[in-house]
mmCIF file of C-alpha atoms in Angstrom:
data_model
loop_
_atom_site.group_PDB
_atom_site.id
_atom_site.type_symbol
_atom_site.label_atom_id
_atom_site.label_comp_id
_atom_site.label_asym_id
_atom_site.label_seq_id
_atom_site.Cartn_x
_atom_site.Cartn_y
_atom_site.Cartn_z
ATOM 1 C CA UNK A 1 26.873 14.863 11.885
ATOM 2 C CA UNK A 2 24.835 12.259 9.990
ATOM 3 C CA UNK A 3 22.523 14.984 8.637
ATOM 4 C CA UNK A 4 20.423 12.160 6.541
ATOM 5 C CA UNK A 5 19.583 10.366 10.067
ATOM 6 C CA UNK A 6 18.776 13.731 11.621
ATOM 7 C CA UNK A 7 16.503 15.208 8.415
ATOM 8 C CA UNK A 8 12.798 14.775 8.635
ATOM 9 C CA UNK A 9 11.130 11.531 7.185
ATOM 10 C CA UNK A 10 8.836 12.004 4.720
ATOM 11 C CA UNK A 11 7.034 9.472 2.570
ATOM 12 C CA UNK A 12 5.931 8.716 -0.889
ATOM 13 C CA UNK A 13 2.581 6.568 -1.444
ATOM 14 C CA UNK A 14 3.157 3.792 -3.956
ATOM 15 C CA UNK A 15 -0.347 2.290 -3.488
ATOM 16 C CA UNK A 16 1.247 -1.061 -2.216
ATOM 17 C CA UNK A 17 3.185 0.974 0.611
ATOM 18 C CA UNK A 18 4.923 3.864 1.628
ATOM 19 C CA UNK A 19 8.256 4.613 0.968
ATOM 20 C CA UNK A 20 10.329 6.838 3.322
ATOM 21 C CA UNK A 21 12.761 9.391 1.808
ATOM 22 C CA UNK A 22 14.503 12.558 3.210
ATOM 23 C CA UNK A 23 15.065 15.959 1.705
ATOM 24 C CA UNK A 24 17.745 18.701 2.261
ATOM 25 C CA UNK A 25 18.867 21.704 0.569
ATOM 26 C CA UNK A 26 17.804 23.751 -2.309
ATOM 27 C CA UNK A 27 18.621 23.829 -5.970
ATOM 28 C CA UNK A 28 18.692 21.191 -9.123
ATOM 29 C CA UNK A 29 17.226 17.655 -7.516
ATOM 30 C CA UNK A 30 19.667 15.070 -6.856
ATOM 31 C CA UNK A 31 18.055 11.781 -5.817
ATOM 32 C CA UNK A 32 20.065 8.991 -4.144
ATOM 33 C CA UNK A 33 19.305 5.382 -3.386
ATOM 34 C CA UNK A 34 21.173 2.572 -1.525
ATOM 35 C CA UNK A 35 21.889 -0.804 -2.367
ATOM 36 C CA UNK A 36 20.187 -4.192 -1.162
ATOM 37 C CA UNK A 37 20.174 -4.480 2.661
ATOM 38 C CA UNK A 38 21.352 -1.033 3.401
ATOM 39 C CA UNK A 39 20.104 2.270 4.885
ATOM 40 C CA UNK A 40 19.738 5.961 3.660
ATOM 41 C CA UNK A 41 22.767 6.605 5.784
ATOM 42 C CA UNK A 42 25.129 5.093 3.703
ATOM 43 C CA UNK A 43 25.196 8.397 1.920
ATOM 44 C CA UNK A 44 26.188 10.457 5.139
ATOM 45 C CA UNK A 45 29.422 11.317 3.519
ATOM 46 C CA UNK A 46 28.140 12.400 0.488
ATOM 47 C CA UNK A 47 24.996 14.456 1.326
ATOM 48 C CA UNK A 48 26.751 17.498 3.115
ATOM 49 C CA UNK A 49 28.950 18.431 0.561
ATOM 50 C CA UNK A 50 26.126 17.966 -2.206
ATOM 51 C CA UNK A 51 23.825 20.078 -0.307
ATOM 52 C CA UNK A 52 26.402 22.618 0.525
ATOM 53 C CA UNK A 53 27.285 22.986 -3.157
ATOM 54 C CA UNK A 54 23.914 24.189 -4.186
ATOM 55 C CA UNK A 55 21.815 21.080 -4.750
ATOM 56 C CA UNK A 56 18.680 19.740 -3.302
ATOM 57 C CA UNK A 57 19.244 16.261 -2.170
ATOM 58 C CA UNK A 58 16.485 13.369 -1.693
ATOM 59 C CA UNK A 59 17.526 10.027 -0.335
ATOM 60 C CA UNK A 60 15.002 7.213 -0.834
ATOM 61 C CA UNK A 61 14.872 3.759 1.323
ATOM 62 C CA UNK A 62 14.167 0.836 -0.724
ATOM 63 C CA UNK A 63 11.005 -0.948 -0.322
ATOM 64 C CA UNK A 64 10.878 -2.882 3.122
ATOM 65 C CA UNK A 65 13.963 -1.219 4.027
ATOM 66 C CA UNK A 66 14.798 1.533 6.532
ATOM 67 C CA UNK A 67 11.392 3.267 7.678
ATOM 68 C CA UNK A 68 9.485 2.299 4.443
ATOM 69 C CA UNK A 69 6.711 -0.032 4.470
ATOM 70 C CA UNK A 70 6.952 -3.676 4.538
ATOM 71 C CA UNK A 71 3.603 -4.248 2.846
ATOM 72 C CA UNK A 72 5.270 -4.287 -1.025
ATOM 73 C CA UNK A 73 5.616 -8.019 -2.561
ATOM 74 C CA UNK A 74 7.420 -6.716 -5.609
ATOM 75 C CA UNK A 75 10.934 -5.879 -5.806
ATOM 76 C CA UNK A 76 14.265 -5.224 -7.726
ATOM 77 C CA UNK A 77 15.451 -3.401 -10.279
ATOM 78 C CA UNK A 78 12.554 -2.108 -12.135
ATOM 79 C CA UNK A 79 10.242 -1.817 -9.112
ATOM 80 C CA UNK A 80 12.748 0.626 -7.727
ATOM 81 C CA UNK A 81 13.274 2.241 -10.712
ATOM 82 C CA UNK A 82 9.480 2.919 -10.977
ATOM 83 C CA UNK A 83 10.022 4.253 -7.376
ATOM 84 C CA UNK A 84 12.612 6.606 -8.281
ATOM 85 C CA UNK A 85 10.675 8.085 -11.177
ATOM 86 C CA UNK A 86 7.634 8.507 -9.066
ATOM 87 C CA UNK A 87 9.709 10.532 -6.261
ATOM 88 C CA UNK A 88 11.280 12.793 -9.013
ATOM 89 C CA UNK A 89 7.785 13.420 -10.451
ATOM 90 C CA UNK A 90 6.710 14.377 -6.784
ATOM 91 C CA UNK A 91 9.792 16.791 -6.028
ATOM 92 C CA UNK A 92 9.766 18.123 -9.588
ATOM 93 C CA UNK A 93 12.496 16.620 -12.145
ATOM 94 C CA UNK A 94 14.616 16.264 -13.693
ATOM 95 C CA UNK A 95 17.219 14.481 -11.358
ATOM 96 C CA UNK A 96 20.664 13.405 -11.324
ATOM 97 C CA UNK A 97 20.211 10.008 -9.700
ATOM 98 C CA UNK A 98 22.965 8.240 -7.517
ATOM 99 C CA UNK A 99 23.087 4.585 -6.911
ATOM 100 C CA UNK A 100 25.008 1.844 -5.132
ATOM 101 C CA UNK A 101 24.644 -1.654 -6.113
ATOM 102 C CA UNK A 102 21.309 -2.646 -6.936
ATOM 103 C CA UNK A 103 20.314 0.810 -6.634
ATOM 104 C CA UNK A 104 22.729 1.674 -9.264
ATOM 105 C CA UNK A 105 20.854 -0.907 -11.237
ATOM 106 C CA UNK A 106 17.584 0.685 -10.412
ATOM 107 C CA UNK A 107 18.839 4.060 -11.563
ATOM 108 C CA UNK A 108 20.139 2.876 -14.969
ATOM 109 C CA UNK A 109 16.428 1.080 -15.594
ATOM 110 C CA UNK A 110 14.757 4.541 -14.753
ATOM 111 C CA UNK A 111 17.210 6.319 -17.117
ATOM 112 C CA UNK A 112 16.162 4.088 -19.890
ATOM 113 C CA UNK A 113 12.383 4.255 -19.130
ATOM 114 C CA UNK A 114 12.243 7.898 -18.686
ATOM 115 C CA UNK A 115 15.039 9.707 -20.215
ATOM 116 C CA UNK A 116 13.322 13.121 -19.792
ATOM 117 C CA UNK A 117 13.312 12.462 -15.739
ATOM 118 C CA UNK A 118 16.945 11.352 -15.442
ATOM 119 C CA UNK A 119 19.741 14.021 -16.258
ATOM 120 C CA UNK A 120 22.668 12.016 -15.223
ATOM 121 C CA UNK A 121 24.001 9.069 -13.277
ATOM 122 C CA UNK A 122 26.413 8.384 -10.134
ATOM 123 C CA UNK A 123 26.736 4.674 -10.456
ATOM 124 C CA UNK A 124 28.553 3.565 -7.212
ATOM 125 C CA UNK A 125 29.400 -0.483 -7.635
ATOM 126 C CA UNK A 126 26.817 -1.180 -10.010
ATOM 127 C CA UNK A 127 25.422 -4.353 -11.256
ATOM 128 C CA UNK A 128 24.162 -4.149 -14.677
ATOM 129 C CA UNK A 129 24.165 -7.723 -15.607
ATOM 130 C CA UNK A 130 23.875 -11.250 -14.503
ATOM 131 C CA UNK A 131 26.597 -13.448 -14.044
ATOM 132 C CA UNK A 132 26.473 -16.499 -16.483
ATOM 133 C CA UNK A 133 24.983 -19.442 -14.472
ATOM 134 C CA UNK A 134 22.760 -22.412 -15.413
ATOM 135 C CA UNK A 135 19.219 -22.762 -14.359
ATOM 136 C CA UNK A 136 20.230 -25.294 -11.557
ATOM 137 C CA UNK A 137 22.776 -22.917 -10.210
ATOM 138 C CA UNK A 138 20.027 -20.020 -10.153
ATOM 139 C CA UNK A 139 17.532 -22.280 -8.539
ATOM 140 C CA UNK A 140 20.093 -23.363 -5.690
ATOM 141 C CA UNK A 141 21.206 -19.541 -5.445
ATOM 142 C CA UNK A 142 17.340 -18.518 -4.474
ATOM 143 C CA UNK A 143 17.175 -21.442 -2.221
ATOM 144 C CA UNK A 144 20.326 -20.250 -0.506
ATOM 145 C CA UNK A 145 18.731 -16.635 -0.177
ATOM 146 C CA UNK A 146 15.802 -18.009 1.225
ATOM 147 C CA UNK A 147 17.863 -20.189 4.038
ATOM 148 C CA UNK A 148 20.215 -17.201 4.656
ATOM 149 C CA UNK A 149 17.630 -14.701 5.232
ATOM 150 C CA UNK A 150 15.295 -16.664 7.547
ATOM 151 C CA UNK A 151 14.692 -16.132 11.334
ATOM 152 C CA UNK A 152 16.146 -16.135 13.599
ATOM 153 C CA UNK A 153 19.773 -15.739 11.904
ATOM 154 C CA UNK A 154 19.079 -13.625 8.959
ATOM 155 C CA UNK A 155 19.928 -10.312 10.479
ATOM 156 C CA UNK A 156 23.146 -11.262 12.123
ATOM 157 C CA UNK A 157 23.814 -13.286 8.576
ATOM 158 C CA UNK A 158 23.335 -10.207 6.428
ATOM 159 C CA UNK A 159 25.126 -7.576 8.956
ATOM 160 C CA UNK A 160 28.564 -9.997 8.751
ATOM 161 C CA UNK A 161 28.354 -10.486 5.174
ATOM 162 C CA UNK A 162 27.748 -6.754 4.681
ATOM 163 C CA UNK A 163 30.786 -5.894 6.522
ATOM 164 C CA UNK A 164 32.787 -8.234 4.574
ATOM 165 C CA UNK A 165 31.857 -6.381 1.205
ATOM 166 C CA UNK A 166 33.753 -3.512 3.049
ATOM 167 C CA UNK A 167 37.200 -4.998 1.973
ATOM 168 C CA UNK A 168 40.419 -2.747 2.126
ATOM 169 C CA UNK A 169 39.876 0.690 3.804
ATOM 170 C CA UNK A 170 36.684 0.764 5.762
ATOM 171 C CA UNK A 171 34.705 3.790 7.082
ATOM 172 C CA UNK A 172 35.467 4.552 10.804
ATOM 173 C CA UNK A 173 31.460 4.327 11.279
ATOM 174 C CA UNK A 174 31.103 1.061 9.541
ATOM 175 C CA UNK A 175 30.569 -0.866 12.997
ATOM 176 C CA UNK A 176 27.973 1.565 13.949
ATOM 177 C CA UNK A 177 26.342 1.505 10.239
ATOM 178 C CA UNK A 178 26.200 -2.500 10.235
ATOM 179 C CA UNK A 179 24.542 -2.509 13.738
ATOM 180 C CA UNK A 180 21.772 -0.136 12.645
ATOM 181 C CA UNK A 181 21.245 -2.512 9.668
ATOM 182 C CA UNK A 182 20.981 -5.507 11.764
ATOM 183 C CA UNK A 183 18.381 -3.643 14.111
ATOM 184 C CA UNK A 184 16.398 -2.572 11.034
ATOM 185 C CA UNK A 185 16.247 -6.056 9.635
ATOM 186 C CA UNK A 186 15.071 -7.342 13.225
ATOM 187 C CA UNK A 187 11.932 -5.260 12.905
ATOM 188 C CA UNK A 188 8.578 -6.978 11.693
ATOM 189 C CA UNK A 189 8.200 -8.025 8.294
ATOM 190 C CA UNK A 190 11.873 -6.721 7.183
ATOM 191 C CA UNK A 191 13.477 -9.955 6.760
ATOM 192 C CA UNK A 192 10.814 -11.252 4.579
ATOM 193 C CA UNK A 193 10.743 -8.231 2.680
ATOM 194 C CA UNK A 194 14.539 -8.438 2.178
ATOM 195 C CA UNK A 195 14.206 -12.173 1.457
ATOM 196 C CA UNK A 196 11.721 -11.541 -1.523
ATOM 197 C CA UNK A 197 14.094 -8.858 -2.983
ATOM 198 C CA UNK A 198 16.950 -11.141 -3.027
ATOM 199 C CA UNK A 199 14.995 -13.998 -4.679
ATOM 200 C CA UNK A 200 13.035 -11.519 -7.232
ATOM 201 C CA UNK A 201 16.444 -9.605 -8.081
ATOM 202 C CA UNK A 202 17.248 -10.270 -11.958
ATOM 203 C CA UNK A 203 20.000 -7.506 -13.353
ATOM 204 C CA UNK A 204 19.375 -9.016 -17.015
ATOM 205 C CA UNK A 205 16.363 -6.576 -16.996
ATOM 206 C CA UNK A 206 18.666 -3.648 -16.973
ATOM 207 C CA UNK A 207 21.241 -5.164 -19.386
ATOM 208 C CA UNK A 208 18.494 -5.326 -21.830
ATOM 209 C CA UNK A 209 17.733 -1.635 -21.768
ATOM 210 C CA UNK A 210 21.422 -0.130 -21.438
ATOM 211 C CA UNK A 211 21.098 0.955 -25.225
ATOM 212 C CA UNK A 212 18.232 3.202 -24.243
ATOM 213 C CA UNK A 213 20.231 4.979 -21.751
ATOM 214 C CA UNK A 214 20.974 8.757 -22.937
ATOM 215 C CA UNK A 215 21.962 10.119 -19.761
ATOM 216 C CA UNK A 216 25.784 10.859 -18.826
ATOM 217 C CA UNK A 217 27.104 8.804 -16.167
ATOM 218 C CA UNK A 218 30.109 8.795 -13.809
ATOM 219 C CA UNK A 219 31.005 5.520 -12.343
ATOM 220 C CA UNK A 220 33.029 4.285 -9.258
ATOM 221 C CA UNK A 221 34.365 0.652 -8.957
ATOM 222 C CA UNK A 222 36.571 -0.538 -6.258
ATOM 223 C CA UNK A 223 39.577 -2.730 -7.228
ATOM 224 C CA UNK A 224 38.640 -5.470 -4.146
ATOM 225 C CA UNK A 225 35.095 -5.287 -4.889
ATOM 226 C CA UNK A 226 33.870 -9.077 -4.448
ATOM 227 C CA UNK A 227 30.527 -8.941 -6.389
ATOM 228 C CA UNK A 228 32.758 -8.464 -9.549
ATOM 229 C CA UNK A 229 34.937 -11.490 -10.860
ATOM 230 C CA UNK A 230 37.296 -8.774 -12.548
ATOM 231 C CA UNK A 231 36.486 -5.285 -11.293
ATOM 232 C CA UNK A 232 38.530 -3.731 -13.814
ATOM 233 C CA UNK A 233 37.286 -5.662 -16.626
ATOM 234 C CA UNK A 234 33.571 -4.880 -15.748
ATOM 235 C CA UNK A 235 34.317 -1.367 -15.162
ATOM 236 C CA UNK A 236 35.690 -1.292 -18.764
ATOM 237 C CA UNK A 237 32.390 -2.879 -19.999
ATOM 238 C CA UNK A 238 30.114 -0.354 -18.157
ATOM 239 C CA UNK A 239 32.282 2.136 -20.314
ATOM 240 C CA UNK A 240 31.263 0.159 -23.614
ATOM 241 C CA UNK A 241 27.772 0.270 -22.787
ATOM 242 C CA UNK A 242 27.098 3.842 -21.191
ATOM 243 C CA UNK A 243 28.155 7.397 -21.957
ATOM 244 C CA UNK A 244 30.259 7.358 -18.880
ATOM 245 C CA UNK A 245 33.562 7.878 -17.298
ATOM 246 C CA UNK A 246 34.911 5.613 -14.908
ATOM 247 C CA UNK A 247 37.234 5.195 -11.860
ATOM 248 C CA UNK A 248 38.724 2.292 -10.461
ATOM 249 C CA UNK A 249 39.402 2.967 -6.775
ATOM 250 C CA UNK A 250 42.384 1.137 -5.585
ATOM 251 C CA UNK A 251 42.098 -0.779 -2.153
ATOM 252 C CA UNK A 252 38.313 -0.783 -1.730
ATOM 253 C CA UNK A 253 35.261 -3.218 -2.192
ATOM 254 C CA UNK A 254 31.476 -2.415 -2.710
ATOM 255 C CA UNK A 255 30.836 0.830 -1.119
ATOM 256 C CA UNK A 256 33.001 3.549 -2.700
ATOM 257 C CA UNK A 257 30.747 6.434 -0.940
ATOM 258 C CA UNK A 258 31.528 5.131 2.473
ATOM 259 C CA UNK A 259 35.180 3.558 1.831
ATOM 260 C CA UNK A 260 36.766 6.456 0.132
ATOM 261 C CA UNK A 261 34.540 9.594 0.195
ATOM 262 C CA UNK A 262 37.662 11.553 -0.118
ATOM 263 C CA UNK A 263 37.894 10.373 -3.751
ATOM 264 C CA UNK A 264 34.325 9.950 -4.511
ATOM 265 C CA UNK A 265 32.796 13.306 -3.259
ATOM 266 C CA UNK A 266 34.868 15.791 -5.408
ATOM 267 C CA UNK A 267 34.537 13.708 -8.627
ATOM 268 C CA UNK A 268 30.659 13.486 -7.919
ATOM 269 C CA UNK A 269 30.814 17.431 -7.454
ATOM 270 C CA UNK A 270 32.645 17.936 -10.573
ATOM 271 C CA UNK A 271 30.323 15.727 -12.555
ATOM 272 C CA UNK A 272 27.241 17.544 -11.070
ATOM 273 C CA UNK A 273 28.579 20.913 -11.857
ATOM 274 C CA UNK A 274 29.113 19.643 -15.414
ATOM 275 C CA UNK A 275 25.613 19.342 -15.859
ATOM 276 C CA UNK A 276 24.136 22.402 -14.451
ATOM 277 C CA UNK A 277 22.378 24.652 -16.637
ATOM 278 C CA UNK A 278 24.095 28.150 -17.184
ATOM 279 C CA UNK A 279 20.852 30.157 -16.954
ATOM 280 C CA UNK A 280 18.869 28.767 -14.373
ATOM 281 C CA UNK A 281 18.556 26.061 -11.474
ATOM 282 C CA UNK A 282 18.020 23.182 -13.666
ATOM 283 C CA UNK A 283 20.144 20.215 -15.313
ATOM 284 C CA UNK A 284 21.488 20.853 -18.603
ATOM 285 C CA UNK A 285 21.482 17.617 -21.050
ATOM 286 C CA UNK A 286 23.874 16.949 -23.957
ATOM 287 C CA UNK A 287 22.916 18.165 -27.343
ATOM 288 C CA UNK A 288 21.346 15.602 -29.544
ATOM 289 C CA UNK A 289 24.322 13.537 -30.798
ATOM 290 C CA UNK A 290 26.611 14.654 -28.247
ATOM 291 C CA UNK A 291 28.458 12.401 -25.834
ATOM 292 C CA UNK A 292 30.505 13.196 -22.826
ATOM 293 C CA UNK A 293 34.185 11.618 -23.448
ATOM 294 C CA UNK A 294 34.405 8.365 -21.673
ATOM 295 C CA UNK A 295 37.694 7.100 -20.175
ATOM 296 C CA UNK A 296 39.046 5.462 -17.166
ATOM 297 C CA UNK A 297 41.311 6.296 -14.388
ATOM 298 C CA UNK A 298 42.687 4.443 -11.440
ATOM 299 C CA UNK A 299 42.199 6.563 -8.011
ATOM 300 C CA UNK A 300 44.643 5.654 -5.268
ATOM 301 C CA UNK A 301 45.440 7.398 -2.058
#
């Protein structure tokens, strides 16, 4: 059963609109956010095990996505990072933040902006820097986004592209999830919000703040992820920038939480357990000057 879809939808008032989220469980707070063009239910495989392990899990929709309002006109990593911090403040932090794709970018931005609010990071196919390109190339990319995510074809285009990012092993529920994404994008205002997000997105804002991040992290990258020129090299770069452990998962693309939950779930639960305070239901932070051992492993199966 997809407990995220069954959970009561709550709303966070952010001034320019309301953001939808769900909360399940009791214990130290974990906040999860999907990537661009995705829904909360991308975390259906992680949700049950996290709650069962004794954590309180909140899953947030992006601006203009899911059940969130389409009234927002500012989008991207910093805006989503601010939303994460607002939700953590409302629910009572600190929190470990789980993010996929640009949701991971936003989680890292939030950790730099407010270290006391973010106790740890679970980063799934993160995008933490912009690929080198000319101003002309960047302009052309924005024009392509505007055309690709326009009516009447935008929802169908993104649905097909989203499916293509799931290279290699696929979740058995992928087709239904893609259909849900397409239906959501067909709601009034959502394609406009999505188009604005795509045009505004700039991961260089996150790269500039990597040195400010003190939260420990665990990172998952798929060996077939088309969003990276060289997935293994990008993971190595992540590990140079952050206090992190990393896993290169063979034979998957951009959605490790959906494509290989059998590998992602146990590593995530071990990471969460390693951060628990021994004397209460809150997160323990590394001592000043301390650092978790960084490393890389290849996960197969």
